[in-house]
Amino acid sequence: QVQLVESGGGLVQAGGSLRLSCVASDGTLSAYSVGWFRQAPGKEREFVAAIFRRNNGHGYYADSLKGRFIISRDNGKNTVYLQMDSLKPEDTAVYYCAADRNLILSSIRIGAQYDYWGQGTQVTVSS
């Protein structure tokens, strides 16, 4: 069972940037499609972005985040990244990466479709 580990969260001022990373403990992340989700206090978990294992550089995003967030992967480094720019206080949440071997496009926004989840990394954006 693959274990996912997120890192890169922290406290940043509004307008700032952070880059989150997701790695697989057993080095197999290249075999998985990966999504990022987030959950703010008192809110439901929401889809952020996804990238397929056969990466052609194309990411898929929540409509509200297009243009500010970029998902990418470096299979040689067993890592998926989420670059977050122009951060806003409403981006404050715990960010989770999730992985699945058989993800399909119609399911990328559905958390239950992902088999493996990390523990999350806190992102706090101050105003």
mmCIF file of N, CA and C in Angstrom, residues 12-107:
data_model
loop_
_atom_site.group_PDB
_atom_site.id
_atom_site.type_symbol
_atom_site.label_atom_id
_atom_site.label_comp_id
_atom_site.label_asym_id
_atom_site.label_seq_id
_atom_site.Cartn_x
_atom_site.Cartn_y
_atom_site.Cartn_z
ATOM 1 N N VAL A 12 1.737 32.132 4.926
ATOM 2 C CA VAL A 12 2.162 33.084 3.903
ATOM 3 C C VAL A 12 1.174 34.242 3.879
ATOM 4 N N GLN A 13 1.652 35.402 3.507
ATOM 5 C CA GLN A 13 0.772 36.560 3.385
ATOM 6 C C GLN A 13 -0.018 36.496 2.083
ATOM 7 N N ALA A 14 -1.149 37.141 2.097
ATOM 8 C CA ALA A 14 -1.960 37.215 0.882
ATOM 9 C C ALA A 14 -1.121 37.784 -0.264
ATOM 10 N N GLY A 15 -1.278 37.167 -1.424
ATOM 11 C CA GLY A 15 -0.489 37.556 -2.582
ATOM 12 C C GLY A 15 0.777 36.752 -2.751
ATOM 13 N N GLY A 16 1.134 35.994 -1.730
ATOM 14 C CA GLY A 16 2.348 35.193 -1.781
ATOM 15 C C GLY A 16 2.155 33.868 -2.489
ATOM 16 N N SER A 17 3.203 33.057 -2.461
ATOM 17 C CA SER A 17 3.208 31.782 -3.158
ATOM 18 C C SER A 17 3.723 30.676 -2.253
ATOM 19 N N LEU A 18 3.270 29.482 -2.547
ATOM 20 C CA LEU A 18 3.796 28.278 -1.921
ATOM 21 C C LEU A 18 3.830 27.182 -2.970
ATOM 22 N N ARG A 19 4.740 26.250 -2.799
ATOM 23 C CA ARG A 19 4.757 25.060 -3.640
ATOM 24 C C ARG A 19 4.665 23.830 -2.755
ATOM 25 N N LEU A 20 3.614 23.088 -2.950
ATOM 26 C CA LEU A 20 3.428 21.847 -2.218
ATOM 27 C C LEU A 20 4.018 20.694 -3.009
ATOM 28 N N SER A 21 4.483 19.696 -2.284
ATOM 29 C CA SER A 21 5.021 18.490 -2.903
ATOM 30 C C SER A 21 4.318 17.277 -2.334
ATOM 31 N N CYS A 22 4.213 16.272 -3.175
ATOM 32 C CA CYS A 22 3.626 14.993 -2.771
ATOM 33 C C CYS A 22 4.559 13.902 -3.282
ATOM 34 N N VAL A 23 4.994 13.058 -2.367
ATOM 35 C CA VAL A 23 5.861 11.944 -2.752
ATOM 36 C C VAL A 23 5.263 10.645 -2.251
ATOM 37 N N ALA A 24 5.619 9.566 -2.914
ATOM 38 C CA ALA A 24 5.210 8.239 -2.479
ATOM 39 C C ALA A 24 6.373 7.585 -1.751
ATOM 40 N N SER A 25 6.074 7.027 -0.594
ATOM 41 C CA SER A 25 7.141 6.492 0.258
ATOM 42 C C SER A 25 7.902 5.353 -0.399
ATOM 43 N N ASP A 26 7.243 4.635 -1.312
ATOM 44 C CA ASP A 26 7.897 3.495 -1.944
ATOM 45 C C ASP A 26 8.437 3.827 -3.331
ATOM 46 N N GLY A 27 8.401 5.085 -3.693
ATOM 47 C CA GLY A 27 8.995 5.509 -4.949
ATOM 48 C C GLY A 27 8.207 5.194 -6.191
ATOM 49 N N THR A 28 6.913 4.896 -6.041
ATOM 50 C CA THR A 28 6.117 4.430 -7.184
ATOM 51 C C THR A 28 5.118 5.453 -7.702
ATOM 52 N N LEU A 29 5.276 6.718 -7.346
ATOM 53 C CA LEU A 29 4.247 7.695 -7.691
ATOM 54 C C LEU A 29 4.019 7.812 -9.190
ATOM 55 N N SER A 30 5.015 7.471 -9.984
ATOM 56 C CA SER A 30 4.863 7.566 -11.437
ATOM 57 C C SER A 30 3.776 6.626 -11.967
ATOM 58 N N ALA A 31 3.416 5.630 -11.178
ATOM 59 C CA ALA A 31 2.393 4.671 -11.594
ATOM 60 C C ALA A 31 0.976 5.143 -11.301
ATOM 61 N N TYR A 32 0.866 6.322 -10.715
ATOM 62 C CA TYR A 32 -0.433 6.802 -10.263
ATOM 63 C C TYR A 32 -0.799 8.146 -10.861
ATOM 64 N N SER A 33 -2.073 8.306 -11.093
ATOM 65 C CA SER A 33 -2.616 9.640 -11.315
ATOM 66 C C SER A 33 -2.811 10.282 -9.938
ATOM 67 N N VAL A 34 -2.621 11.574 -9.867
ATOM 68 C CA VAL A 34 -2.602 12.253 -8.563
ATOM 69 C C VAL A 34 -3.507 13.465 -8.575
ATOM 70 N N GLY A 35 -4.218 13.618 -7.488
ATOM 71 C CA GLY A 35 -5.052 14.800 -7.309
ATOM 72 C C GLY A 35 -4.686 15.530 -6.034
ATOM 73 N N TRP A 36 -4.979 16.810 -6.026
ATOM 74 C CA TRP A 36 -4.879 17.612 -4.815
ATOM 75 C C TRP A 36 -6.282 18.039 -4.407
ATOM 76 N N PHE A 37 -6.547 17.930 -3.131
ATOM 77 C CA PHE A 37 -7.803 18.366 -2.542
ATOM 78 C C PHE A 37 -7.475 19.260 -1.358
ATOM 79 N N ARG A 38 -8.475 19.994 -0.906
ATOM 80 C CA ARG A 38 -8.256 20.797 0.297
ATOM 81 C C ARG A 38 -9.519 20.816 1.136
ATOM 82 N N GLN A 39 -9.322 21.056 2.416
ATOM 83 C CA GLN A 39 -10.456 21.147 3.325
ATOM 84 C C GLN A 39 -10.198 22.257 4.319
ATOM 85 N N ALA A 40 -11.061 23.239 4.284
ATOM 86 C CA ALA A 40 -10.992 24.348 5.225
ATOM 87 C C ALA A 40 -11.849 24.022 6.443
ATOM 88 N N PRO A 41 -11.569 24.647 7.570
ATOM 89 C CA PRO A 41 -12.356 24.378 8.780
ATOM 90 C C PRO A 41 -13.852 24.612 8.542
ATOM 91 N N GLY A 42 -14.644 23.639 8.918
ATOM 92 C CA GLY A 42 -16.079 23.778 8.789
ATOM 93 C C GLY A 42 -16.623 23.609 7.393
ATOM 94 N N LYS A 43 -15.745 23.243 6.459
ATOM 95 C CA LYS A 43 -16.187 23.089 5.076
ATOM 96 C C LYS A 43 -15.900 21.678 4.581
ATOM 97 N N GLU A 44 -16.571 21.333 3.510
ATOM 98 C CA GLU A 44 -16.324 20.031 2.916
ATOM 99 C C GLU A 44 -15.015 20.048 2.120
ATOM 100 N N ARG A 45 -14.475 18.855 1.973
ATOM 101 C CA ARG A 45 -13.285 18.716 1.147
ATOM 102 C C ARG A 45 -13.630 19.076 -0.297
ATOM 103 N N GLU A 46 -12.714 19.772 -0.955
ATOM 104 C CA GLU A 46 -12.981 20.163 -2.336
ATOM 105 C C GLU A 46 -11.787 19.844 -3.229
ATOM 106 N N PHE A 47 -12.108 19.576 -4.463
ATOM 107 C CA PHE A 47 -11.101 19.284 -5.475
ATOM 108 C C PHE A 47 -10.319 20.544 -5.814
ATOM 109 N N VAL A 48 -9.015 20.361 -6.003
ATOM 110 C CA VAL A 48 -8.158 21.480 -6.380
ATOM 111 C C VAL A 48 -7.605 21.268 -7.788
ATOM 112 N N ALA A 49 -6.911 20.142 -7.992
ATOM 113 C CA ALA A 49 -6.262 19.903 -9.281
ATOM 114 C C ALA A 49 -5.928 18.426 -9.406
ATOM 115 N N ALA A 50 -5.687 17.987 -10.637
ATOM 116 C CA ALA A 50 -5.303 16.597 -10.874
ATOM 117 C C ALA A 50 -4.399 16.515 -12.084
ATOM 118 N N ILE A 51 -3.613 15.455 -12.091
ATOM 119 C CA ILE A 51 -2.722 15.198 -13.218
ATOM 120 C C ILE A 51 -2.636 13.697 -13.404
ATOM 121 N N PHE A 52 -2.696 13.263 -14.654
ATOM 122 C CA PHE A 52 -2.685 11.835 -14.925
ATOM 123 C C PHE A 52 -1.270 11.288 -14.919
ATOM 124 N N ARG A 53 -1.183 9.971 -14.749
ATOM 125 C CA ARG A 53 0.131 9.343 -14.649
ATOM 126 C C ARG A 53 0.874 9.436 -15.968
ATOM 127 N N ARG A 54 0.160 9.354 -17.076
ATOM 128 C CA ARG A 54 0.794 9.533 -18.376
ATOM 129 C C ARG A 54 0.762 11.021 -18.679
ATOM 130 N N ASN A 55 1.665 11.712 -18.063
ATOM 131 C CA ASN A 55 1.602 13.156 -18.064
ATOM 132 C C ASN A 55 2.063 13.748 -19.385
ATOM 133 N N ASN A 56 1.225 14.553 -19.949
ATOM 134 C CA ASN A 56 1.640 15.326 -21.109
ATOM 135 C C ASN A 56 1.772 16.798 -20.740
ATOM 136 N N GLY A 57 1.840 17.023 -19.438
ATOM 137 C CA GLY A 57 1.965 18.389 -18.942
ATOM 138 C C GLY A 57 0.652 19.051 -18.657
ATOM 139 N N HIS A 58 -0.443 18.343 -18.966
ATOM 140 C CA HIS A 58 -1.743 18.980 -18.811
ATOM 141 C C HIS A 58 -2.323 18.692 -17.443
ATOM 142 N N GLY A 59 -2.740 19.726 -16.759
ATOM 143 C CA GLY A 59 -3.404 19.574 -15.478
ATOM 144 C C GLY A 59 -4.859 19.948 -15.578
ATOM 145 N N TYR A 60 -5.606 19.485 -14.636
ATOM 146 C CA TYR A 60 -7.033 19.791 -14.561
ATOM 147 C C TYR A 60 -7.286 20.489 -13.232
ATOM 148 N N TYR A 61 -8.140 21.510 -13.264
ATOM 149 C CA TYR A 61 -8.269 22.392 -12.115
ATOM 150 C C TYR A 61 -9.730 22.670 -11.767
ATOM 151 N N ALA A 62 -9.931 22.967 -10.506
ATOM 152 C CA ALA A 62 -11.200 23.558 -10.117
ATOM 153 C C ALA A 62 -11.322 24.890 -10.841
ATOM 154 N N ASP A 63 -12.485 25.167 -11.338
ATOM 155 C CA ASP A 63 -12.678 26.383 -12.144
ATOM 156 C C ASP A 63 -12.243 27.640 -11.400
ATOM 157 N N SER A 64 -12.492 27.679 -10.116
ATOM 158 C CA SER A 64 -12.197 28.878 -9.331
ATOM 159 C C SER A 64 -10.707 29.113 -9.123
ATOM 160 N N LEU A 65 -9.893 28.094 -9.439
ATOM 161 C CA LEU A 65 -8.459 28.187 -9.158
ATOM 162 C C LEU A 65 -7.607 28.313 -10.419
ATOM 163 N N LYS A 66 -8.223 28.200 -11.563
ATOM 164 C CA LYS A 66 -7.465 28.308 -12.806
ATOM 165 C C LYS A 66 -6.730 29.633 -12.869
ATOM 166 N N GLY A 67 -5.484 29.531 -13.285
ATOM 167 C CA GLY A 67 -4.682 30.736 -13.429
ATOM 168 C C GLY A 67 -3.843 31.057 -12.218
ATOM 169 N N ARG A 68 -4.175 30.494 -11.063
ATOM 170 C CA ARG A 68 -3.372 30.747 -9.852
ATOM 171 C C ARG A 68 -2.606 29.510 -9.405
ATOM 172 N N PHE A 69 -3.148 28.336 -9.665
ATOM 173 C CA PHE A 69 -2.529 27.090 -9.231
ATOM 174 C C PHE A 69 -2.060 26.307 -10.455
ATOM 175 N N ILE A 70 -0.920 25.656 -10.315
ATOM 176 C CA ILE A 70 -0.416 24.800 -11.383
ATOM 177 C C ILE A 70 0.041 23.478 -10.791
ATOM 178 N N ILE A 71 -0.460 22.388 -11.341
ATOM 179 C CA ILE A 71 -0.037 21.060 -10.932
ATOM 180 C C ILE A 71 0.954 20.543 -11.952
ATOM 181 N N SER A 72 1.975 19.856 -11.460
ATOM 182 C CA SER A 72 2.980 19.282 -12.351
ATOM 183 C C SER A 72 3.560 18.049 -11.678
ATOM 184 N N ARG A 73 4.315 17.292 -12.456
ATOM 185 C CA ARG A 73 4.935 16.118 -11.862
ATOM 186 C C ARG A 73 6.307 15.903 -12.450
ATOM 187 N N ASP A 74 7.156 15.328 -11.637
ATOM 188 C CA ASP A 74 8.479 14.903 -12.062
ATOM 189 C C ASP A 74 8.590 13.440 -11.667
ATOM 190 N N ASN A 75 8.311 12.589 -12.622
ATOM 191 C CA ASN A 75 8.301 11.159 -12.304
ATOM 192 C C ASN A 75 9.679 10.654 -11.912
ATOM 193 N N GLY A 76 10.697 11.274 -12.425
ATOM 194 C CA GLY A 76 12.051 10.882 -12.035
ATOM 195 C C GLY A 76 12.348 11.163 -10.575
ATOM 196 N N LYS A 77 11.638 12.139 -10.032
ATOM 197 C CA LYS A 77 11.817 12.483 -8.619
ATOM 198 C C LYS A 77 10.665 11.961 -7.760
ATOM 199 N N ASN A 78 9.782 11.177 -8.386
ATOM 200 C CA ASN A 78 8.701 10.577 -7.595
ATOM 201 C C ASN A 78 7.868 11.648 -6.895
ATOM 202 N N THR A 79 7.624 12.749 -7.575
ATOM 203 C CA THR A 79 6.997 13.888 -6.918
ATOM 204 C C THR A 79 5.963 14.550 -7.818
ATOM 205 N N VAL A 80 4.865 14.937 -7.199
ATOM 206 C CA VAL A 80 3.879 15.799 -7.841
ATOM 207 C C VAL A 80 3.857 17.103 -7.072
ATOM 208 N N TYR A 81 3.799 18.207 -7.801
ATOM 209 C CA TYR A 81 3.847 19.523 -7.198
ATOM 210 C C TYR A 81 2.526 20.263 -7.396
ATOM 211 N N LEU A 82 2.267 21.164 -6.474
ATOM 212 C CA LEU A 82 1.178 22.110 -6.652
ATOM 213 C C LEU A 82 1.744 23.492 -6.371
ATOM 214 N N GLN A 83 1.950 24.250 -7.427
ATOM 215 C CA GLN A 83 2.418 25.628 -7.294
ATOM 216 C C GLN A 83 1.217 26.525 -7.094
ATOM 217 N N MET A 84 1.243 27.288 -6.015
ATOM 218 C CA MET A 84 0.112 28.135 -5.680
ATOM 219 C C MET A 84 0.582 29.586 -5.626
ATOM 220 N N ASP A 85 0.045 30.403 -6.488
ATOM 221 C CA ASP A 85 0.426 31.810 -6.568
ATOM 222 C C ASP A 85 -0.769 32.702 -6.233
ATOM 223 N N SER A 86 -0.460 33.954 -5.956
ATOM 224 C CA SER A 86 -1.504 34.941 -5.647
ATOM 225 C C SER A 86 -2.470 34.396 -4.599
ATOM 226 N N LEU A 87 -1.906 33.870 -3.548
ATOM 227 C CA LEU A 87 -2.736 33.213 -2.533
ATOM 228 C C LEU A 87 -3.636 34.216 -1.839
ATOM 229 N N LYS A 88 -4.792 33.716 -1.465
ATOM 230 C CA LYS A 88 -5.811 34.527 -0.794
ATOM 231 C C LYS A 88 -6.138 33.892 0.551
ATOM 232 N N PRO A 89 -6.655 34.670 1.482
ATOM 233 C CA PRO A 89 -7.031 34.087 2.782
ATOM 234 C C PRO A 89 -8.000 32.913 2.633
ATOM 235 N N GLU A 90 -8.849 32.943 1.636
ATOM 236 C CA GLU A 90 -9.804 31.842 1.449
ATOM 237 C C GLU A 90 -9.150 30.567 0.930
ATOM 238 N N ASP A 91 -7.862 30.619 0.600
ATOM 239 C CA ASP A 91 -7.130 29.412 0.245
ATOM 240 C C ASP A 91 -6.644 28.659 1.483
ATOM 241 N N THR A 92 -6.826 29.238 2.632
ATOM 242 C CA THR A 92 -6.419 28.588 3.878
ATOM 243 C C THR A 92 -7.163 27.273 4.055
ATOM 244 N N ALA A 93 -6.393 26.201 4.234
ATOM 245 C CA ALA A 93 -6.985 24.862 4.332
ATOM 246 C C ALA A 93 -5.864 23.861 4.574
ATOM 247 N N VAL A 94 -6.272 22.648 4.887
ATOM 248 C CA VAL A 94 -5.345 21.524 4.838
ATOM 249 C C VAL A 94 -5.409 20.965 3.424
ATOM 250 N N TYR A 95 -4.255 20.808 2.826
ATOM 251 C CA TYR A 95 -4.158 20.318 1.448
ATOM 252 C C TYR A 95 -3.690 18.871 1.466
ATOM 253 N N TYR A 96 -4.412 18.058 0.711
ATOM 254 C CA TYR A 96 -4.129 16.631 0.656
ATOM 255 C C TYR A 96 -3.798 16.226 -0.777
ATOM 256 N N CYS A 97 -2.832 15.342 -0.920
ATOM 257 C CA CYS A 97 -2.675 14.700 -2.218
ATOM 258 C C CYS A 97 -3.274 13.303 -2.128
ATOM 259 N N ALA A 98 -3.743 12.841 -3.270
ATOM 260 C CA ALA A 98 -4.385 11.542 -3.363
ATOM 261 C C ALA A 98 -3.954 10.887 -4.664
ATOM 262 N N ALA A 99 -3.918 9.571 -4.668
ATOM 263 C CA ALA A 99 -3.412 8.854 -5.835
ATOM 264 C C ALA A 99 -4.310 7.694 -6.205
ATOM 265 N N ASP A 100 -4.330 7.416 -7.465
ATOM 266 C CA ASP A 100 -5.110 6.291 -7.963
ATOM 267 C C ASP A 100 -4.483 5.787 -9.252
ATOM 268 N N ARG A 101 -4.466 4.481 -9.433
ATOM 269 C CA ARG A 101 -3.881 3.901 -10.647
ATOM 270 C C ARG A 101 -4.798 4.012 -11.854
ATOM 271 N N ASN A 102 -6.097 4.048 -11.608
ATOM 272 C CA ASN A 102 -7.052 3.902 -12.711
ATOM 273 C C ASN A 102 -8.003 5.089 -12.827
ATOM 274 N N LEU A 103 -7.519 6.246 -12.487
ATOM 275 C CA LEU A 103 -8.363 7.430 -12.524
ATOM 276 C C LEU A 103 -8.807 7.741 -13.944
ATOM 277 N N ILE A 104 -10.055 8.127 -14.085
ATOM 278 C CA ILE A 104 -10.555 8.566 -15.380
ATOM 279 C C ILE A 104 -10.998 10.017 -15.283
ATOM 280 N N LEU A 105 -11.066 10.667 -16.429
ATOM 281 C CA LEU A 105 -11.289 12.107 -16.445
ATOM 282 C C LEU A 105 -12.590 12.498 -15.759
ATOM 283 N N SER A 106 -13.616 11.723 -15.961
ATOM 284 C CA SER A 106 -14.910 12.076 -15.378
ATOM 285 C C SER A 106 -14.920 11.963 -13.862
ATOM 286 N N SER A 107 -13.899 11.372 -13.277
ATOM 287 C CA SER A 107 -13.885 11.119 -11.827
ATOM 288 C C SER A 107 -12.844 11.928 -11.067
#
